[in-house]
PDB file of C-alpha atoms and ligand atoms in Angstrom:
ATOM      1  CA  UNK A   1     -18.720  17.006  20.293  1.00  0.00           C
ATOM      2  CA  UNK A   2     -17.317  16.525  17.059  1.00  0.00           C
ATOM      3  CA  UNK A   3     -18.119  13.485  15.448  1.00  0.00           C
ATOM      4  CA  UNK A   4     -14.908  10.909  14.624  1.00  0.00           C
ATOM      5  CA  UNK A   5     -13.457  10.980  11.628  1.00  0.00           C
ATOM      6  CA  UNK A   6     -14.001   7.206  11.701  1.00  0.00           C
ATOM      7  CA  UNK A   7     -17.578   7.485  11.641  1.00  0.00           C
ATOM      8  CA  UNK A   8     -18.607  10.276   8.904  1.00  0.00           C
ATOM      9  CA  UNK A   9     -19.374   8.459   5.806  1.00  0.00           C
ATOM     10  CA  UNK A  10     -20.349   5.043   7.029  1.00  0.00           C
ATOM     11  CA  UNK A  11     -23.380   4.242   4.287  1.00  0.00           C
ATOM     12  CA  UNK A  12     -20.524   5.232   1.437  1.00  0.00           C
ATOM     13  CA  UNK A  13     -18.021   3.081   2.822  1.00  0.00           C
ATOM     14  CA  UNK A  14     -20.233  -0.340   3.392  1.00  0.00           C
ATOM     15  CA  UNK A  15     -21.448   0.472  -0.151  1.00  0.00           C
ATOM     16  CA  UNK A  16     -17.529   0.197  -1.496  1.00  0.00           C
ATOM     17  CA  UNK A  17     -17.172  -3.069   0.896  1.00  0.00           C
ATOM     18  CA  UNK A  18     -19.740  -4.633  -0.800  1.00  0.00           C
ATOM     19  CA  UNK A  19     -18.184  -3.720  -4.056  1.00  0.00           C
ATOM     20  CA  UNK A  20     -15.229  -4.759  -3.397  1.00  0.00           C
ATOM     21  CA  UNK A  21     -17.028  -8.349  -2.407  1.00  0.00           C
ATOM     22  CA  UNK A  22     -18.536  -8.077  -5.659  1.00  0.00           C
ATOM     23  CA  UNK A  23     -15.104  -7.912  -7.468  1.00  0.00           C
ATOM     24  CA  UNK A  24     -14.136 -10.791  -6.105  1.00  0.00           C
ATOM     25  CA  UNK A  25     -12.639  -9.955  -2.302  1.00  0.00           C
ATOM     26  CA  UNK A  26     -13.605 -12.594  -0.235  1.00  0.00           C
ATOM     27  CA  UNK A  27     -10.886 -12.178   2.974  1.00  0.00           C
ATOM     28  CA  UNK A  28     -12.919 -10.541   5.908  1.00  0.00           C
ATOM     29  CA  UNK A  29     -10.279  -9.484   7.289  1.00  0.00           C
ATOM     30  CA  UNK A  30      -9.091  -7.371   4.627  1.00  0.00           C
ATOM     31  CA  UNK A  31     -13.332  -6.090   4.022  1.00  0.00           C
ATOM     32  CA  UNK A  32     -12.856  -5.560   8.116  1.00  0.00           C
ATOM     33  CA  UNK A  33      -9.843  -2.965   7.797  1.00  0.00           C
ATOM     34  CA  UNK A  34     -11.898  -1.263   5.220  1.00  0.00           C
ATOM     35  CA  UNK A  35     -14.674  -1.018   7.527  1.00  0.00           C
ATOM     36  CA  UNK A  36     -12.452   0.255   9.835  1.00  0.00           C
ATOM     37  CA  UNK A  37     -10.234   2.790   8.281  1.00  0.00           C
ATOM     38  CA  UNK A  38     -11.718   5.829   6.622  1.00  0.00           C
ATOM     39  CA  UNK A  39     -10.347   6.422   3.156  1.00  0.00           C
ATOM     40  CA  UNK A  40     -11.846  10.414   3.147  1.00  0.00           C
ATOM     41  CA  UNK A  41      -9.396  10.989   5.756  1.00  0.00           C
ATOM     42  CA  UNK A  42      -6.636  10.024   3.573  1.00  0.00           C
ATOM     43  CA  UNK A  43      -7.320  12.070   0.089  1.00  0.00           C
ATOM     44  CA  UNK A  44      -7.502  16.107  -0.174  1.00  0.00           C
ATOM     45  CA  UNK A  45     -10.492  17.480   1.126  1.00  0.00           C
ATOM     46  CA  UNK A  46     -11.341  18.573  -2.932  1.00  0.00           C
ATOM     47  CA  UNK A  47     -12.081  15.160  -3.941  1.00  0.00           C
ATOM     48  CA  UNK A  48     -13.352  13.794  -0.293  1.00  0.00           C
ATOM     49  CA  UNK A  49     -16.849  13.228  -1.569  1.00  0.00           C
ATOM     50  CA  UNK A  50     -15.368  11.068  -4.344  1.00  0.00           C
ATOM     51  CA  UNK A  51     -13.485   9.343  -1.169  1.00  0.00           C
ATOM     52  CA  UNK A  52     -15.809   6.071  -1.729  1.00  0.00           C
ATOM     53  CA  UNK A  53     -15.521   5.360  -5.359  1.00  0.00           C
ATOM     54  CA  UNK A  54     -13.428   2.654  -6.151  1.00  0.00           C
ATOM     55  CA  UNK A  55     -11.251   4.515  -8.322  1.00  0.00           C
ATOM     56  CA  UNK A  56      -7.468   5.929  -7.802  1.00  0.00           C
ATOM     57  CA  UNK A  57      -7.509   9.789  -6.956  1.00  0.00           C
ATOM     58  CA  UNK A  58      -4.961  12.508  -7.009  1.00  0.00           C
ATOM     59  CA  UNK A  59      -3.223  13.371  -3.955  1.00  0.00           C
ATOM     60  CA  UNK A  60      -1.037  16.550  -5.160  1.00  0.00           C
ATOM     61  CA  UNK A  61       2.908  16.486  -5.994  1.00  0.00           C
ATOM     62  CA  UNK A  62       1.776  14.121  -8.887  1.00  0.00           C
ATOM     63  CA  UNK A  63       0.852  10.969  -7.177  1.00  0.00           C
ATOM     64  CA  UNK A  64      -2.555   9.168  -6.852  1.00  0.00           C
ATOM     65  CA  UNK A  65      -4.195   6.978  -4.235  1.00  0.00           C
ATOM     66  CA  UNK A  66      -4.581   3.889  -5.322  1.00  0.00           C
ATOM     67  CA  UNK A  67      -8.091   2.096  -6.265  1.00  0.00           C
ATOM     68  CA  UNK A  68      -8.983   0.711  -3.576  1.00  0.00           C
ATOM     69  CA  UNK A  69      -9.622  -2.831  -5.288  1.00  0.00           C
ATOM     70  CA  UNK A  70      -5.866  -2.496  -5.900  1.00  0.00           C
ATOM     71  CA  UNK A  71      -5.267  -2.426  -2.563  1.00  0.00           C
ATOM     72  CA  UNK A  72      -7.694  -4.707  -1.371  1.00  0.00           C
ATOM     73  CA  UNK A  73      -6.117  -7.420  -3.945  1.00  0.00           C
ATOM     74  CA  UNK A  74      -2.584  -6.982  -2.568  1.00  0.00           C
ATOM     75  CA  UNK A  75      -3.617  -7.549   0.990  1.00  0.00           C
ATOM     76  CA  UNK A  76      -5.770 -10.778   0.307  1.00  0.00           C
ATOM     77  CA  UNK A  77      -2.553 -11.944  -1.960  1.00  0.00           C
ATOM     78  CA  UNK A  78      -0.410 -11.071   1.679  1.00  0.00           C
ATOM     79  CA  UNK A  79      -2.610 -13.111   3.168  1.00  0.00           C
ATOM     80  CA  UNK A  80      -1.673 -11.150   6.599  1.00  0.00           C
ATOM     81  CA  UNK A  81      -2.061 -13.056  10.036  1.00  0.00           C
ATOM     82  CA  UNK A  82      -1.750 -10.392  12.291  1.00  0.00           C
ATOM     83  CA  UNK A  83       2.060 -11.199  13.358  1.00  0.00           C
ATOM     84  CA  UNK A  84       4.359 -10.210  10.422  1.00  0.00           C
ATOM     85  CA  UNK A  85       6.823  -7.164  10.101  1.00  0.00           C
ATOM     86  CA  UNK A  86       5.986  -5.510   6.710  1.00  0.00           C
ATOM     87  CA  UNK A  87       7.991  -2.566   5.025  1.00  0.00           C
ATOM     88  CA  UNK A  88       5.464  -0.409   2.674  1.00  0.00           C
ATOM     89  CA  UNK A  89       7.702   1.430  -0.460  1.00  0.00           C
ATOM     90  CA  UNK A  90       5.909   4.078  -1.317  1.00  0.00           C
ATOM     91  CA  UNK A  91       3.343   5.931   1.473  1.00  0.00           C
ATOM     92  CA  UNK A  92       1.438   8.309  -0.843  1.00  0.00           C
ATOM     93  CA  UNK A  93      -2.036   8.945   1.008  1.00  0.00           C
ATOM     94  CA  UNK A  94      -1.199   6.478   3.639  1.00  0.00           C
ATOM     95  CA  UNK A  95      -4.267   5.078   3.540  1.00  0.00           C
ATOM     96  CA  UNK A  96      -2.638   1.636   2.381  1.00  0.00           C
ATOM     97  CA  UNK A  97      -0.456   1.816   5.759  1.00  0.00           C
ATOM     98  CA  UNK A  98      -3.536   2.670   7.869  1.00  0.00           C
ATOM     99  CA  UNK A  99      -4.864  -0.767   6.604  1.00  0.00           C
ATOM    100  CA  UNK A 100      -1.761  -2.792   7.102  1.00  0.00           C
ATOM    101  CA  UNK A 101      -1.247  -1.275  10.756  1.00  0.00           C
ATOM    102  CA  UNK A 102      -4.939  -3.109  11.320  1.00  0.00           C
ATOM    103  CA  UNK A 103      -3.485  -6.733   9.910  1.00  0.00           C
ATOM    104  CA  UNK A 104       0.426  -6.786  10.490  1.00  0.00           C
ATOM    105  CA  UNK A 105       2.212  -6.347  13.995  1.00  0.00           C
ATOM    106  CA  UNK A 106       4.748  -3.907  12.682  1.00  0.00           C
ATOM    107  CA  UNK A 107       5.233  -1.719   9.805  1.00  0.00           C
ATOM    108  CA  UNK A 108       7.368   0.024   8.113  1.00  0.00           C
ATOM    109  CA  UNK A 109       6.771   3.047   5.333  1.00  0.00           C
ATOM    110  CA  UNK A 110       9.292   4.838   2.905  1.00  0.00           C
ATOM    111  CA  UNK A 111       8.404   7.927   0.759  1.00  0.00           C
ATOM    112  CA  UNK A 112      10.293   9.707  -1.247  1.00  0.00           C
ATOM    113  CA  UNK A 113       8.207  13.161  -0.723  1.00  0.00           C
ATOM    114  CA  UNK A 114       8.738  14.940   2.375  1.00  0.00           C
ATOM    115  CA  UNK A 115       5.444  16.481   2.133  1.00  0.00           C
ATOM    116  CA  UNK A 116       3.189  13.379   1.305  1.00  0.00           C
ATOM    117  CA  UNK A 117       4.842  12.107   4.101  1.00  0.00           C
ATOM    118  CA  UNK A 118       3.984  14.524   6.267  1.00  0.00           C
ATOM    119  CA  UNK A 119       0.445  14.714   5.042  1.00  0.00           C
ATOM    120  CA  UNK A 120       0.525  11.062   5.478  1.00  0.00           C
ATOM    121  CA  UNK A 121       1.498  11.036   9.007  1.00  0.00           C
ATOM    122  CA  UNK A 122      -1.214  13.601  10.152  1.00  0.00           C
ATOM    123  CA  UNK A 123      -3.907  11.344   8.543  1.00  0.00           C
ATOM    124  CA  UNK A 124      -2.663   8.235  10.199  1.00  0.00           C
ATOM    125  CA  UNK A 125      -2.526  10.089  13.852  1.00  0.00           C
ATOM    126  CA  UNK A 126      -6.051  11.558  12.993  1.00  0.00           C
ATOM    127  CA  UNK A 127      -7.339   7.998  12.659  1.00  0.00           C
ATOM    128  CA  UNK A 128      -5.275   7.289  16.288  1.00  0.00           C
ATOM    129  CA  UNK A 129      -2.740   4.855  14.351  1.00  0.00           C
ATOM    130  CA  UNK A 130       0.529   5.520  15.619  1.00  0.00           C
ATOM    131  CA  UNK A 131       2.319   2.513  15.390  1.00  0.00           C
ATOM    132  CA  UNK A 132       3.995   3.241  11.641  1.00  0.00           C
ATOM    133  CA  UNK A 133       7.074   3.880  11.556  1.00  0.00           C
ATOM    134  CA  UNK A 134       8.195   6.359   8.727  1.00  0.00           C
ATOM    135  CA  UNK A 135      11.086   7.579   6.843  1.00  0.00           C
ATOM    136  CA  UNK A 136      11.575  10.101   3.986  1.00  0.00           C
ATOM    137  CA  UNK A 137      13.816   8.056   1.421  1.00  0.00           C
ATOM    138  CA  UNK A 138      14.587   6.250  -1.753  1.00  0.00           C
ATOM    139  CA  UNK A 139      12.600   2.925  -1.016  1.00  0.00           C
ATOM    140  CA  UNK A 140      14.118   1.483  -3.907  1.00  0.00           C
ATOM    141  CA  UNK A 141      16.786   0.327  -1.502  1.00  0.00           C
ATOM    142  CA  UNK A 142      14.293  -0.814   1.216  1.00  0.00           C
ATOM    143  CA  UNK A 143      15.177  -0.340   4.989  1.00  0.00           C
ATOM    144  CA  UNK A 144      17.735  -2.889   5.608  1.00  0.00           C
ATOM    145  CA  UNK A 145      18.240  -1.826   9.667  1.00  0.00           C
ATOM    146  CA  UNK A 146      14.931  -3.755  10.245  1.00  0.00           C
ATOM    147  CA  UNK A 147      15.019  -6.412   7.569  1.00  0.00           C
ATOM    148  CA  UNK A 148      14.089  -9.130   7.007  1.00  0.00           C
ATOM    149  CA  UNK A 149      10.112  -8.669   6.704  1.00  0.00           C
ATOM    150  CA  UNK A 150       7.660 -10.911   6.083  1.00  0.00           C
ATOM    151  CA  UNK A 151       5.857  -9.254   3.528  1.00  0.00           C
ATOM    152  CA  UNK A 152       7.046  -6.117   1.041  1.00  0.00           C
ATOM    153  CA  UNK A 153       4.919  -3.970  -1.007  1.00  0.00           C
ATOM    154  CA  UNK A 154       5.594  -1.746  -3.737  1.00  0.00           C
ATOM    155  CA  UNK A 155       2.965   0.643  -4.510  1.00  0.00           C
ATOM    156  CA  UNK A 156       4.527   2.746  -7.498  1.00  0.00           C
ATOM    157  CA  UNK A 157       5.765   0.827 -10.832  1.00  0.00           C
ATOM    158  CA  UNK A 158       9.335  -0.580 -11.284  1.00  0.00           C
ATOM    159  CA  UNK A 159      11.270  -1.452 -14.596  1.00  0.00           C
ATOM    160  CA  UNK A 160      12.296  -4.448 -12.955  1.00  0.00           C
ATOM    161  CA  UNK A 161      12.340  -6.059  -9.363  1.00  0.00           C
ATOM    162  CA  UNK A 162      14.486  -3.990  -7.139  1.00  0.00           C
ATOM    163  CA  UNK A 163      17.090  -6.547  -5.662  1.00  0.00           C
ATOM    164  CA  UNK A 164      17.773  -5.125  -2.199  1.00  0.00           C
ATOM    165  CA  UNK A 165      13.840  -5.997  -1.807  1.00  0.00           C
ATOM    166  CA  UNK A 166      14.460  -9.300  -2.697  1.00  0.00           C
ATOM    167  CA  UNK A 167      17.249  -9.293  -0.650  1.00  0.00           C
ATOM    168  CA  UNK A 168      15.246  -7.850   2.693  1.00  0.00           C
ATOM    169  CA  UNK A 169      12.627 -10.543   2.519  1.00  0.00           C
ATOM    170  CA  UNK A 170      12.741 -13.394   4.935  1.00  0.00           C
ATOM    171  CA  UNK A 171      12.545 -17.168   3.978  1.00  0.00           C
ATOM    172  CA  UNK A 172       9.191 -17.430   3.276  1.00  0.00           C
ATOM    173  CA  UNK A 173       8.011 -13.624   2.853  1.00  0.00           C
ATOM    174  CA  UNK A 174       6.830 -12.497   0.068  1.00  0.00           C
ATOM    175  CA  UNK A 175       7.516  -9.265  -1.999  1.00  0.00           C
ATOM    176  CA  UNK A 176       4.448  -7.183  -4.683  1.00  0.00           C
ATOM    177  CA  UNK A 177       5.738  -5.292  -6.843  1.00  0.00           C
ATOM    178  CA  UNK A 178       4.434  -3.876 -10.477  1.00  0.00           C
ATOM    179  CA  UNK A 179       6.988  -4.256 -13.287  1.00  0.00           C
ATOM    180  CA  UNK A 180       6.528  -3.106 -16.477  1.00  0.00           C
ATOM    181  CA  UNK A 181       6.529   0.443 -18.344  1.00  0.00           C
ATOM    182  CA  UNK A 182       6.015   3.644 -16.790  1.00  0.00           C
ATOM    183  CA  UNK A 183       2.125   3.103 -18.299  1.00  0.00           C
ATOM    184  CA  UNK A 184       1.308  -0.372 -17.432  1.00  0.00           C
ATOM    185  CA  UNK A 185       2.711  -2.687 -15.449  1.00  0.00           C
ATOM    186  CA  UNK A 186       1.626  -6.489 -14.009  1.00  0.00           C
ATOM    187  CA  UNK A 187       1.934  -7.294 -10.710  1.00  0.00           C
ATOM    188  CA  UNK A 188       4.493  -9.657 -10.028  1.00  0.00           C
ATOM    189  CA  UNK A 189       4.916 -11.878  -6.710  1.00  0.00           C
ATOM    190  CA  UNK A 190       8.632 -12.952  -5.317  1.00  0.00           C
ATOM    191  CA  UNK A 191       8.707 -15.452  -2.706  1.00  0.00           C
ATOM    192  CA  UNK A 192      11.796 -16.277  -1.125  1.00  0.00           C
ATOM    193  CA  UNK A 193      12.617 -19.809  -0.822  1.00  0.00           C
ATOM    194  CA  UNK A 194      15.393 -21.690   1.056  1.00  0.00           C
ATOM    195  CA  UNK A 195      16.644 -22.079  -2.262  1.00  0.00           C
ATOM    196  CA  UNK A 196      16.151 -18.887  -3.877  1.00  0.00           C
ATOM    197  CA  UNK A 197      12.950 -17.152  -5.092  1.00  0.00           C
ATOM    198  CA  UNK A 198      10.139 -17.934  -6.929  1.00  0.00           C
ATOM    199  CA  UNK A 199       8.114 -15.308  -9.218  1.00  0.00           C
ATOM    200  CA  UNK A 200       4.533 -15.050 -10.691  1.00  0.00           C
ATOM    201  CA  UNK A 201       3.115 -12.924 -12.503  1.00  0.00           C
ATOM    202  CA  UNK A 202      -0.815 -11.576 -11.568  1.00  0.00           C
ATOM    203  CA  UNK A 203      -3.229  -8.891 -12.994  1.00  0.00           C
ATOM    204  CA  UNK A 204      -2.329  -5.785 -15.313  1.00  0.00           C
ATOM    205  CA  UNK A 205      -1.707  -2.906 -13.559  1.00  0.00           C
ATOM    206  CA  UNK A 206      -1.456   0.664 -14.071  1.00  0.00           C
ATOM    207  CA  UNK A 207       0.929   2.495 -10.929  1.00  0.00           C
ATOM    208  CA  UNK A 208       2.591   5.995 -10.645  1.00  0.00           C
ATOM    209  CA  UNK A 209       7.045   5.214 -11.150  1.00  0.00           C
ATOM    210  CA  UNK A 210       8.937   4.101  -8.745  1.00  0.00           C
ATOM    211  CA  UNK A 211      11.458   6.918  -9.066  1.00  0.00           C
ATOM    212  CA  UNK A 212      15.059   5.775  -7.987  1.00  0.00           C
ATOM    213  CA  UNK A 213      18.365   3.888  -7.843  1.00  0.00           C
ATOM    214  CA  UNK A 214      16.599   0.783  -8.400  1.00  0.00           C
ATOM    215  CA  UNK A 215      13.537   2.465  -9.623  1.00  0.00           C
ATOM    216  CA  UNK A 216      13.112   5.139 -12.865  1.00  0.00           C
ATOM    217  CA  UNK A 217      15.129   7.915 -13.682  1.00  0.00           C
ATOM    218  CA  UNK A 218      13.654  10.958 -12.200  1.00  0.00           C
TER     219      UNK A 218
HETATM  220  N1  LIG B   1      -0.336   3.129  -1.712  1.00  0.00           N
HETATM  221  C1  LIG B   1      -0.164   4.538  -1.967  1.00  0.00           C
HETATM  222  C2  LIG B   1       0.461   4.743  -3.335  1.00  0.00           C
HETATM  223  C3  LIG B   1       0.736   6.163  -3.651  1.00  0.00           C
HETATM  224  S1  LIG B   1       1.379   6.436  -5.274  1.00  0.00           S
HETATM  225  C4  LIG B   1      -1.542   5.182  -1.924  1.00  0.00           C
HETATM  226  O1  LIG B   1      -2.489   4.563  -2.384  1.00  0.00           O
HETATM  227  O2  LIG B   1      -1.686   6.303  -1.455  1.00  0.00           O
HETATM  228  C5  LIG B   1       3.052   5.886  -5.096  1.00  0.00           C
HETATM  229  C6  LIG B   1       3.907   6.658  -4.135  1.00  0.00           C
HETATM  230  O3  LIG B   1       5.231   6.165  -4.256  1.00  0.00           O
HETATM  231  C7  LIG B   1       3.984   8.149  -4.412  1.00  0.00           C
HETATM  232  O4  LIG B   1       3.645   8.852  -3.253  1.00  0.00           O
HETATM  233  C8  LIG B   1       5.452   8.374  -4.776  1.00  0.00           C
HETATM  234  O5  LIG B   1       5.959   9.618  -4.357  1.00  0.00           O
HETATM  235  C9  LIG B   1       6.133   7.234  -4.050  1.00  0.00           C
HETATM  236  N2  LIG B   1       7.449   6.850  -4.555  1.00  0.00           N
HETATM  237  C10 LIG B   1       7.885   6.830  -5.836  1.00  0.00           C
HETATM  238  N3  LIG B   1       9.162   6.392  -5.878  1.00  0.00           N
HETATM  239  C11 LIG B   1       9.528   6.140  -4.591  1.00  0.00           C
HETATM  240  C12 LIG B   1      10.733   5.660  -3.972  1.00  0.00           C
HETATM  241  N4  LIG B   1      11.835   5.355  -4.672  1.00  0.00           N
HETATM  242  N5  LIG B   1      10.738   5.515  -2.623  1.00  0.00           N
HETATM  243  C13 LIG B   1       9.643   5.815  -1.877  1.00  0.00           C
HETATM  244  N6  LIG B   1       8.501   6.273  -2.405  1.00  0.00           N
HETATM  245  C14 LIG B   1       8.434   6.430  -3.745  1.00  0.00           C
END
């Protein structure tokens, strides 16, 4: 029998783990969804045996997969319990949503390219997650039928914070989002408040656009 996709690579991917802990990730149950889900099955099978570096890689149509410290940092800032909806703008590899499926109870993925999507969706059934729930779109203007969430991400760059996000958050969620240029970018943090939001500004950043009404021009 074939062996699982789950388990091929298994010496690469404690080796990133442990760099990751070495760059300063300390939440185990972010390290744990690393453990578990296996980045190779979420990148084109040309740059699979670069799968474990922590470094972004292409992913065709343009678009990259994030670093994985990238990723790693916006889940520990989530600081996920296992019970919050979450919407995910931008799906790319879906390897970002294969980790969130392992620390959120429901979430929710917009891409704007039908066949990233696609390729995403194959990836995530390969690793038996079925529990996204996709849609081809312009996440710029988030998914208000199943607002409010408790946590947003935005994983392409934005010249500014796209309002309906803001406006989709619950009291108390929290929305990441890098604003800047279409070359660099920090990440910023909204929370919304009872009375209003707050913002903070994190790390420097370097994202694909956010291409869209609230977004870049295409
Ligand atoms: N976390 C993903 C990031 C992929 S790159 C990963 O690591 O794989 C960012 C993605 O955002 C790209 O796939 C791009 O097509 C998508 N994107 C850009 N603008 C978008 C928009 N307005 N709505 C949804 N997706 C968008």
């Amino acid at each position: 029998m074939a062996t699982p996709v789950v388990r091929q690579f298994g010496g690469a991917r404690r080796r990133l783990i442990e760099e990751l802990q070495a760059k300063g990730i300390s939440d185990l149950a972010v390290l744990r969804a690393f453990d578990e889900v296996p980045r190779h099955a979420f990148v084109p099978s040309g740059v699979r045996h670069r799968a474990y570096e922590d470094a972004p890689l292409p992913i065709g149509h343009g678009q990259t997969i994030s670093q994985p410290w990238v990723h790693a940092r916006y889940l520990e800032l989530l600081g996920l319990t296992g019970r919050e909806r979450v919407l995910e703008i931008g799906t790319g590899s879906g390897f970002q949503t294969a980790l969130l499926s392992r620390l959120a109870a429901q979430v929710f993925s917009i891409e704007r390219i039908p066949a990233l999507a696609q390729e995403a969706q194959a990836a995530l059934a390969e690793c038996g997650i079925t529990s996204v729930v996709q849609r081809v779109g312009d996440g710029s203007l988030g998914w208000p039928e199943f607002a409010p969430y408790d946590a947003i991400l935005v994983g392409a760059a934005s010249p500014e914070v796209p309002r309906p996000l803001v406006e989709q958050l619950a009291i108390g969620g929290q929305l990441l989002v890098p604003i800047g240029g279409r070359e660099e970018q920090v990440l910023v943090r909204v929370r919304r408040t009872e009375a209003g939001q707050e913002r903070t500004s994190l790390d420097a950043m370097r994202f694909v656009p956010l291409i869209g009404t609230h977004g870049f021009e295409d």
